[in-house]
Amino acid sequence: MNKFIILFVLALNFSFAQDSNHLEINQEFKIDQIVYLFGDNVKLRNSPSVNSDVVKLLTIGEPLRIIEKSSESFVYNGINSPWYKVEHNNQQGYVVGGLISIVEKKGDNVRFLFTTEMVEEKLYIITRALVNSKTEYFENKSEFLGSNYGFKINLYNNQGLKSIDNILFINYLPESCGANSGGYYLFLDSNNLYKVIDVFSSADIGFWESENLIFPNDLKGEEDKIIYFQEHGQYSETDNPENEPTWEKSSITKVNLKWVNNALQPNPKTITENLNKE
């Protein structure tokens, strides 16, 4: 298998949900862009300063129109964030960029909002789920383990999992060939938003490896099961990159899982670690 085909196949593993544009770690907003507040009870101020007068308070999920990016900035959630001049219901004012959702993803009766936070040099993505358009929300904060190149956010339905309402996949994007990619899954039900599992993929000259989850409604899915799928492979190198390798070998591990008590059972990582030690 040509190494470029391998990289393409690995990329496909994480692209079968609703697609989203490439998002930057330090996402900036464009003039006239409609954005949505990630924060709640946000102070719309009359100038780009925390000491300026408050025009009014804004609730989570409120739409804003970006008018301009200010040269002033403020450290929010450990990240230096610019102030933006925005418009809300014909009133103008300033909001710190860190209080604006990086992107909005909408499913049936739910809106997902996202921001980032830096804690002791570790980057986290904070996800909030507003169900039935209410101001109450579920929140998850998970460490971002991808590259500085950025990420995509893919939204599924429940993919045939009867106890789950929606599935999100935070998809890490590799900077270059051979770089790690992958991401993590979030499950939303009527009680909370849960971090489920981290999955990773990588490929380079002579090898590839990948892991993923397969759900009941997927092509190779099985009713009432979540399948953890892990593959390792090697292939021979050739002098001419257009030539096919003379040999290749791979190994596959599949683990049948259930979503029980808000966790995958059994733990597929523990099983695969034990198998690799044998």
mmCIF file of C-alpha atoms in Angstrom:
data_model
loop_
_atom_site.group_PDB
_atom_site.id
_atom_site.type_symbol
_atom_site.label_atom_id
_atom_site.label_comp_id
_atom_site.label_asym_id
_atom_site.label_seq_id
_atom_site.Cartn_x
_atom_site.Cartn_y
_atom_site.Cartn_z
ATOM 1 C CA MET A 1 0.000 0.000 0.000
ATOM 2 C CA ASN A 2 1.464 3.353 -1.029
ATOM 3 C CA LYS A 3 2.222 5.548 1.987
ATOM 4 C CA PHE A 4 0.166 8.410 0.556
ATOM 5 C CA ILE A 5 -2.847 6.100 0.242
ATOM 6 C CA ILE A 6 -2.331 5.053 3.866
ATOM 7 C CA LEU A 7 -2.394 8.657 5.019
ATOM 8 C CA PHE A 8 -5.556 9.235 2.987
ATOM 9 C CA VAL A 9 -7.239 6.196 4.555
ATOM 10 C CA LEU A 10 -6.295 7.380 8.049
ATOM 11 C CA ALA A 11 -7.769 10.780 7.316
ATOM 12 C CA LEU A 12 -11.028 9.156 6.186
ATOM 13 C CA ASN A 13 -11.331 7.411 9.554
ATOM 14 C CA PHE A 14 -12.184 10.753 11.114
ATOM 15 C CA SER A 15 -14.242 12.477 8.420
ATOM 16 C CA PHE A 16 -17.529 10.564 8.111
ATOM 17 C CA ALA A 17 -19.582 12.898 10.327
ATOM 18 C CA GLN A 18 -20.940 16.329 9.520
ATOM 19 C CA ASP A 19 -17.907 18.256 8.303
ATOM 20 C CA SER A 20 -16.611 21.420 9.927
ATOM 21 C CA ASN A 21 -14.063 23.942 8.759
ATOM 22 C CA HIS A 22 -10.500 23.925 9.995
ATOM 23 C CA LEU A 23 -10.424 25.714 13.351
ATOM 24 C CA GLU A 24 -7.335 27.404 14.767
ATOM 25 C CA ILE A 25 -6.151 27.028 18.345
ATOM 26 C CA ASN A 26 -6.281 30.835 18.633
ATOM 27 C CA GLN A 27 -9.347 31.323 16.471
ATOM 28 C CA GLU A 28 -9.989 34.889 15.287
ATOM 29 C CA PHE A 29 -13.242 36.259 13.899
ATOM 30 C CA LYS A 30 -13.900 38.157 10.666
ATOM 31 C CA ILE A 31 -15.650 41.452 10.066
ATOM 32 C CA ASP A 32 -19.451 40.982 9.668
ATOM 33 C CA GLN A 33 -19.217 37.388 10.906
ATOM 34 C CA ILE A 34 -22.164 36.257 13.040
ATOM 35 C CA VAL A 35 -20.846 34.619 16.206
ATOM 36 C CA TYR A 36 -22.369 33.305 19.435
ATOM 37 C CA LEU A 37 -21.514 33.924 23.063
ATOM 38 C CA PHE A 38 -19.833 31.099 24.914
ATOM 39 C CA GLY A 39 -19.953 32.943 28.243
ATOM 40 C CA ASP A 40 -23.067 33.676 30.273
ATOM 41 C CA ASN A 41 -23.972 37.054 31.813
ATOM 42 C CA VAL A 42 -21.273 38.603 29.642
ATOM 43 C CA LYS A 43 -20.699 42.315 30.055
ATOM 44 C CA LEU A 44 -20.997 44.245 26.807
ATOM 45 C CA ARG A 45 -18.728 47.245 27.455
ATOM 46 C CA ASN A 46 -18.526 50.644 25.807
ATOM 47 C CA SER A 47 -14.748 50.434 25.294
ATOM 48 C CA PRO A 48 -12.149 47.615 25.153
ATOM 49 C CA SER A 49 -11.322 47.567 28.853
ATOM 50 C CA VAL A 50 -12.559 45.683 31.931
ATOM 51 C CA ASN A 51 -12.770 49.068 33.653
ATOM 52 C CA SER A 52 -15.169 50.599 31.106
ATOM 53 C CA ASP A 53 -18.907 51.068 31.602
ATOM 54 C CA VAL A 54 -21.254 48.170 30.961
ATOM 55 C CA VAL A 55 -23.775 48.674 28.165
ATOM 56 C CA LYS A 56 -25.784 45.570 29.113
ATOM 57 C CA LEU A 57 -25.500 41.915 30.130
ATOM 58 C CA LEU A 58 -25.711 39.178 27.502
ATOM 59 C CA THR A 59 -26.706 35.542 28.005
ATOM 60 C CA ILE A 60 -25.006 32.427 26.662
ATOM 61 C CA GLY A 61 -25.701 31.636 23.004
ATOM 62 C CA GLU A 62 -26.704 35.199 22.072
ATOM 63 C CA PRO A 63 -25.804 36.118 18.454
ATOM 64 C CA LEU A 64 -23.360 38.954 17.812
ATOM 65 C CA ARG A 65 -22.097 40.603 14.635
ATOM 66 C CA ILE A 66 -18.379 41.332 14.522
ATOM 67 C CA ILE A 67 -17.706 44.984 13.634
ATOM 68 C CA GLU A 68 -13.958 45.160 14.170
ATOM 69 C CA LYS A 69 -11.050 43.605 16.027
ATOM 70 C CA SER A 70 -9.510 45.931 18.589
ATOM 71 C CA SER A 71 -5.764 46.383 19.069
ATOM 72 C CA GLU A 72 -6.406 45.928 22.812
ATOM 73 C CA SER A 73 -6.284 42.480 24.379
ATOM 74 C CA PHE A 74 -6.979 40.784 27.705
ATOM 75 C CA VAL A 75 -5.743 37.512 29.222
ATOM 76 C CA TYR A 76 -8.815 35.321 29.665
ATOM 77 C CA ASN A 77 -8.671 31.625 30.627
ATOM 78 C CA GLY A 78 -4.883 31.856 30.430
ATOM 79 C CA ILE A 79 -4.915 32.989 26.773
ATOM 80 C CA ASN A 80 -4.203 36.465 25.455
ATOM 81 C CA SER A 81 -7.420 37.347 23.652
ATOM 82 C CA PRO A 82 -8.312 40.446 21.585
ATOM 83 C CA TRP A 83 -11.329 42.590 22.297
ATOM 84 C CA TYR A 84 -13.950 42.719 19.542
ATOM 85 C CA LYS A 85 -16.360 45.506 18.784
ATOM 86 C CA VAL A 86 -19.708 43.801 18.223
ATOM 87 C CA GLU A 87 -23.361 44.588 17.582
ATOM 88 C CA HIS A 88 -26.265 43.037 19.458
ATOM 89 C CA ASN A 89 -29.858 44.103 18.735
ATOM 90 C CA ASN A 90 -28.673 47.424 17.259
ATOM 91 C CA GLN A 91 -26.479 48.170 20.290
ATOM 92 C CA GLN A 92 -22.703 48.226 19.957
ATOM 93 C CA GLY A 93 -20.002 47.480 22.474
ATOM 94 C CA TYR A 94 -16.920 45.388 23.195
ATOM 95 C CA VAL A 95 -16.506 41.741 24.225
ATOM 96 C CA VAL A 96 -13.328 39.753 24.906
ATOM 97 C CA GLY A 97 -12.776 37.143 22.195
ATOM 98 C CA GLY A 98 -12.396 34.344 24.745
ATOM 99 C CA LEU A 99 -16.066 34.780 25.673
ATOM 100 C CA ILE A 100 -17.169 34.127 22.088
ATOM 101 C CA SER A 101 -17.664 30.547 20.916
ATOM 102 C CA ILE A 102 -15.063 29.364 18.399
ATOM 103 C CA VAL A 103 -17.897 27.869 16.364
ATOM 104 C CA GLU A 104 -21.524 26.815 16.838
ATOM 105 C CA LYS A 105 -22.690 23.269 16.002
ATOM 106 C CA LYS A 106 -26.445 22.572 15.957
ATOM 107 C CA GLY A 107 -28.245 19.254 16.302
ATOM 108 C CA ASP A 108 -31.850 18.368 17.071
ATOM 109 C CA ASN A 109 -32.850 20.513 20.072
ATOM 110 C CA VAL A 110 -29.226 21.158 21.034
ATOM 111 C CA ARG A 111 -26.526 23.766 20.385
ATOM 112 C CA PHE A 112 -22.849 23.130 21.062
ATOM 113 C CA LEU A 113 -20.475 26.003 21.872
ATOM 114 C CA PHE A 114 -16.682 25.862 22.263
ATOM 115 C CA THR A 115 -13.757 27.794 23.698
ATOM 116 C CA THR A 116 -10.199 27.083 24.828
ATOM 117 C CA GLU A 117 -8.338 27.449 28.109
ATOM 118 C CA MET A 118 -4.637 27.258 29.014
ATOM 119 C CA VAL A 119 -3.725 25.825 32.421
ATOM 120 C CA GLU A 120 -0.060 25.321 33.340
ATOM 121 C CA GLU A 121 0.957 25.090 29.667
ATOM 122 C CA LYS A 122 -1.748 22.521 28.912
ATOM 123 C CA LEU A 123 -4.440 23.456 26.405
ATOM 124 C CA TYR A 124 -8.050 22.449 27.035
ATOM 125 C CA ILE A 125 -11.187 22.630 24.901
ATOM 126 C CA ILE A 126 -14.323 23.523 26.839
ATOM 127 C CA THR A 127 -17.578 22.348 25.272
ATOM 128 C CA ARG A 128 -21.030 23.476 26.355
ATOM 129 C CA ALA A 129 -24.290 21.852 25.247
ATOM 130 C CA LEU A 130 -27.444 23.977 25.393
ATOM 131 C CA VAL A 131 -30.415 21.621 25.241
ATOM 132 C CA ASN A 132 -33.826 22.805 23.979
ATOM 133 C CA SER A 133 -32.451 26.345 23.515
ATOM 134 C CA LYS A 134 -32.340 26.937 27.277
ATOM 135 C CA THR A 135 -29.659 28.905 29.081
ATOM 136 C CA GLU A 136 -28.890 25.877 31.259
ATOM 137 C CA TYR A 137 -26.089 23.814 29.810
ATOM 138 C CA PHE A 138 -23.871 20.770 30.260
ATOM 139 C CA GLU A 139 -20.118 21.335 30.138
ATOM 140 C CA ASN A 140 -17.042 19.243 29.446
ATOM 141 C CA LYS A 141 -13.395 20.333 29.651
ATOM 142 C CA SER A 142 -10.861 17.977 28.039
ATOM 143 C CA GLU A 143 -7.169 18.347 27.304
ATOM 144 C CA PHE A 144 -6.253 19.024 23.684
ATOM 145 C CA LEU A 145 -3.548 16.531 22.613
ATOM 146 C CA GLY A 146 -3.282 17.487 18.951
ATOM 147 C CA SER A 147 -0.811 19.666 17.076
ATOM 148 C CA ASN A 148 -0.783 23.447 16.805
ATOM 149 C CA TYR A 149 -2.200 23.095 13.294
ATOM 150 C CA GLY A 150 -5.738 23.019 14.683
ATOM 151 C CA PHE A 151 -8.809 20.806 14.727
ATOM 152 C CA LYS A 152 -12.279 20.152 13.344
ATOM 153 C CA ILE A 153 -15.488 19.484 15.239
ATOM 154 C CA ASN A 154 -17.744 16.788 13.827
ATOM 155 C CA LEU A 155 -21.303 16.270 15.028
ATOM 156 C CA TYR A 156 -23.177 12.978 14.711
ATOM 157 C CA ASN A 157 -26.646 11.904 15.705
ATOM 158 C CA ASN A 158 -26.691 9.038 18.216
ATOM 159 C CA GLN A 159 -25.440 6.601 15.522
ATOM 160 C CA GLY A 160 -27.845 3.945 16.791
ATOM 161 C CA LEU A 161 -26.948 4.176 20.500
ATOM 162 C CA LYS A 162 -30.345 4.223 22.181
ATOM 163 C CA SER A 163 -29.192 5.820 25.448
ATOM 164 C CA ILE A 164 -27.254 8.642 23.716
ATOM 165 C CA ASP A 165 -28.681 11.760 22.072
ATOM 166 C CA ASN A 166 -25.641 13.105 20.202
ATOM 167 C CA ILE A 167 -22.002 12.259 19.595
ATOM 168 C CA LEU A 168 -19.249 14.839 19.040
ATOM 169 C CA PHE A 169 -15.804 14.101 17.702
ATOM 170 C CA ILE A 170 -13.040 16.655 18.318
ATOM 171 C CA ASN A 171 -10.807 15.834 15.366
ATOM 172 C CA TYR A 172 -7.095 16.699 15.651
ATOM 173 C CA LEU A 173 -5.533 17.782 12.352
ATOM 174 C CA PRO A 174 -1.915 16.779 11.586
ATOM 175 C CA GLU A 175 0.563 19.471 10.549
ATOM 176 C CA SER A 176 2.294 17.198 8.038
ATOM 177 C CA CYS A 177 2.679 13.635 6.833
ATOM 178 C CA GLY A 178 3.689 11.366 9.686
ATOM 179 C CA ALA A 179 2.285 13.636 12.391
ATOM 180 C CA ASN A 180 -0.190 12.229 14.882
ATOM 181 C CA SER A 181 -3.873 12.814 14.340
ATOM 182 C CA GLY A 182 -6.995 11.491 15.991
ATOM 183 C CA GLY A 183 -9.117 13.162 18.626
ATOM 184 C CA TYR A 184 -11.661 12.383 21.311
ATOM 185 C CA TYR A 185 -15.349 11.540 21.527
ATOM 186 C CA LEU A 186 -18.024 13.216 23.632
ATOM 187 C CA PHE A 187 -21.440 11.651 24.330
ATOM 188 C CA LEU A 188 -24.485 13.752 25.217
ATOM 189 C CA ASP A 189 -27.504 12.288 27.000
ATOM 190 C CA SER A 190 -30.301 13.832 29.045
ATOM 191 C CA ASN A 191 -28.076 14.077 32.126
ATOM 192 C CA ASN A 192 -24.646 15.278 31.039
ATOM 193 C CA LEU A 193 -21.899 15.661 28.424
ATOM 194 C CA TYR A 194 -19.242 12.953 28.837
ATOM 195 C CA LYS A 195 -15.662 12.530 27.637
ATOM 196 C CA VAL A 196 -15.595 8.969 26.240
ATOM 197 C CA ILE A 197 -12.181 8.096 24.816
ATOM 198 C CA ASP A 198 -9.078 9.476 23.090
ATOM 199 C CA VAL A 199 -8.150 7.844 19.780
ATOM 200 C CA PHE A 200 -4.990 8.372 17.747
ATOM 201 C CA SER A 201 -3.612 7.642 14.294
ATOM 202 C CA SER A 202 -0.209 8.123 12.702
ATOM 203 C CA ALA A 203 1.665 7.081 9.588
ATOM 204 C CA ASP A 204 5.187 7.411 8.287
ATOM 205 C CA ILE A 205 7.505 5.648 5.900
ATOM 206 C CA GLY A 206 7.265 1.950 6.651
ATOM 207 C CA PHE A 207 4.376 1.879 9.127
ATOM 208 C CA TRP A 208 0.911 3.060 10.089
ATOM 209 C CA GLU A 209 -1.361 2.687 13.077
ATOM 210 C CA SER A 210 -4.869 3.827 13.868
ATOM 211 C CA GLU A 211 -7.701 3.399 16.341
ATOM 212 C CA ASN A 212 -11.344 4.383 16.186
ATOM 213 C CA LEU A 213 -14.869 3.591 17.369
ATOM 214 C CA ILE A 214 -17.489 1.944 15.167
ATOM 215 C CA PHE A 215 -21.132 2.584 16.073
ATOM 216 C CA PRO A 216 -24.257 0.524 15.291
ATOM 217 C CA ASN A 217 -25.319 2.691 12.320
ATOM 218 C CA ASP A 218 -21.855 2.669 10.729
ATOM 219 C CA LEU A 219 -21.126 0.458 7.728
ATOM 220 C CA LYS A 220 -19.486 -2.274 9.832
ATOM 221 C CA GLY A 221 -21.509 -1.576 12.961
ATOM 222 C CA GLU A 222 -23.436 -4.097 15.032
ATOM 223 C CA GLU A 223 -26.705 -3.555 16.881
ATOM 224 C CA ASP A 224 -26.342 -2.359 20.493
ATOM 225 C CA LYS A 225 -22.533 -2.490 20.274
ATOM 226 C CA ILE A 226 -19.703 0.014 20.195
ATOM 227 C CA ILE A 227 -16.686 -1.566 18.524
ATOM 228 C CA TYR A 228 -13.184 -0.385 19.341
ATOM 229 C CA PHE A 229 -11.014 -0.956 16.257
ATOM 230 C CA GLN A 230 -7.219 -0.776 16.364
ATOM 231 C CA GLU A 231 -4.858 -1.545 13.490
ATOM 232 C CA HIS A 232 -1.051 -1.653 13.214
ATOM 233 C CA GLY A 233 0.704 -2.153 9.894
ATOM 234 C CA GLN A 234 4.103 -2.251 8.254
ATOM 235 C CA TYR A 235 5.157 -2.241 4.613
ATOM 236 C CA SER A 236 8.382 -2.327 2.628
ATOM 237 C CA GLU A 237 10.020 0.850 1.434
ATOM 238 C CA THR A 238 10.749 1.432 -2.243
ATOM 239 C CA ASP A 239 13.199 3.751 -3.967
ATOM 240 C CA ASN A 240 10.476 5.099 -6.230
ATOM 241 C CA PRO A 241 7.520 6.581 -4.250
ATOM 242 C CA GLU A 242 5.142 5.671 -7.104
ATOM 243 C CA ASN A 243 5.919 1.960 -6.770
ATOM 244 C CA GLU A 244 3.876 -0.352 -4.594
ATOM 245 C CA PRO A 245 5.725 -1.980 -1.668
ATOM 246 C CA THR A 246 6.834 -5.568 -2.206
ATOM 247 C CA TRP A 247 5.284 -6.691 1.090
ATOM 248 C CA GLU A 248 3.017 -5.498 3.867
ATOM 249 C CA LYS A 249 1.570 -6.939 7.047
ATOM 250 C CA SER A 250 -0.987 -5.721 9.569
ATOM 251 C CA SER A 251 -2.674 -6.737 12.783
ATOM 252 C CA ILE A 252 -6.181 -5.809 13.904
ATOM 253 C CA THR A 253 -7.711 -5.754 17.363
ATOM 254 C CA LYS A 254 -11.489 -5.438 17.832
ATOM 255 C CA VAL A 255 -13.163 -5.059 21.217
ATOM 256 C CA ASN A 256 -16.951 -5.138 21.689
ATOM 257 C CA LEU A 257 -18.029 -2.459 24.138
ATOM 258 C CA LYS A 258 -21.106 -1.221 25.976
ATOM 259 C CA TRP A 259 -21.882 2.239 27.343
ATOM 260 C CA VAL A 260 -22.654 1.456 30.996
ATOM 261 C CA ASN A 261 -22.686 3.824 33.998
ATOM 262 C CA ASN A 262 -21.368 6.652 31.831
ATOM 263 C CA ALA A 263 -18.263 4.785 30.686
ATOM 264 C CA LEU A 264 -17.125 2.350 28.007
ATOM 265 C CA GLN A 265 -17.053 -1.173 29.405
ATOM 266 C CA PRO A 266 -14.707 -2.963 29.277
ATOM 267 C CA ASN A 267 -11.899 -0.405 28.972
ATOM 268 C CA PRO A 268 -10.463 -1.052 25.478
ATOM 269 C CA LYS A 269 -7.158 0.644 26.270
ATOM 270 C CA THR A 270 -6.500 -1.761 29.125
ATOM 271 C CA ILE A 271 -7.290 -4.766 26.911
ATOM 272 C CA THR A 272 -5.032 -3.658 24.061
ATOM 273 C CA GLU A 273 -2.198 -2.786 26.441
ATOM 274 C CA ASN A 274 -2.355 -6.279 27.914
ATOM 275 C CA LEU A 275 -2.455 -7.868 24.452
ATOM 276 C CA ASN A 276 0.607 -5.901 23.371
ATOM 277 C CA LYS A 277 2.536 -7.163 26.388
ATOM 278 C CA GLU A 278 1.864 -10.803 25.520
#
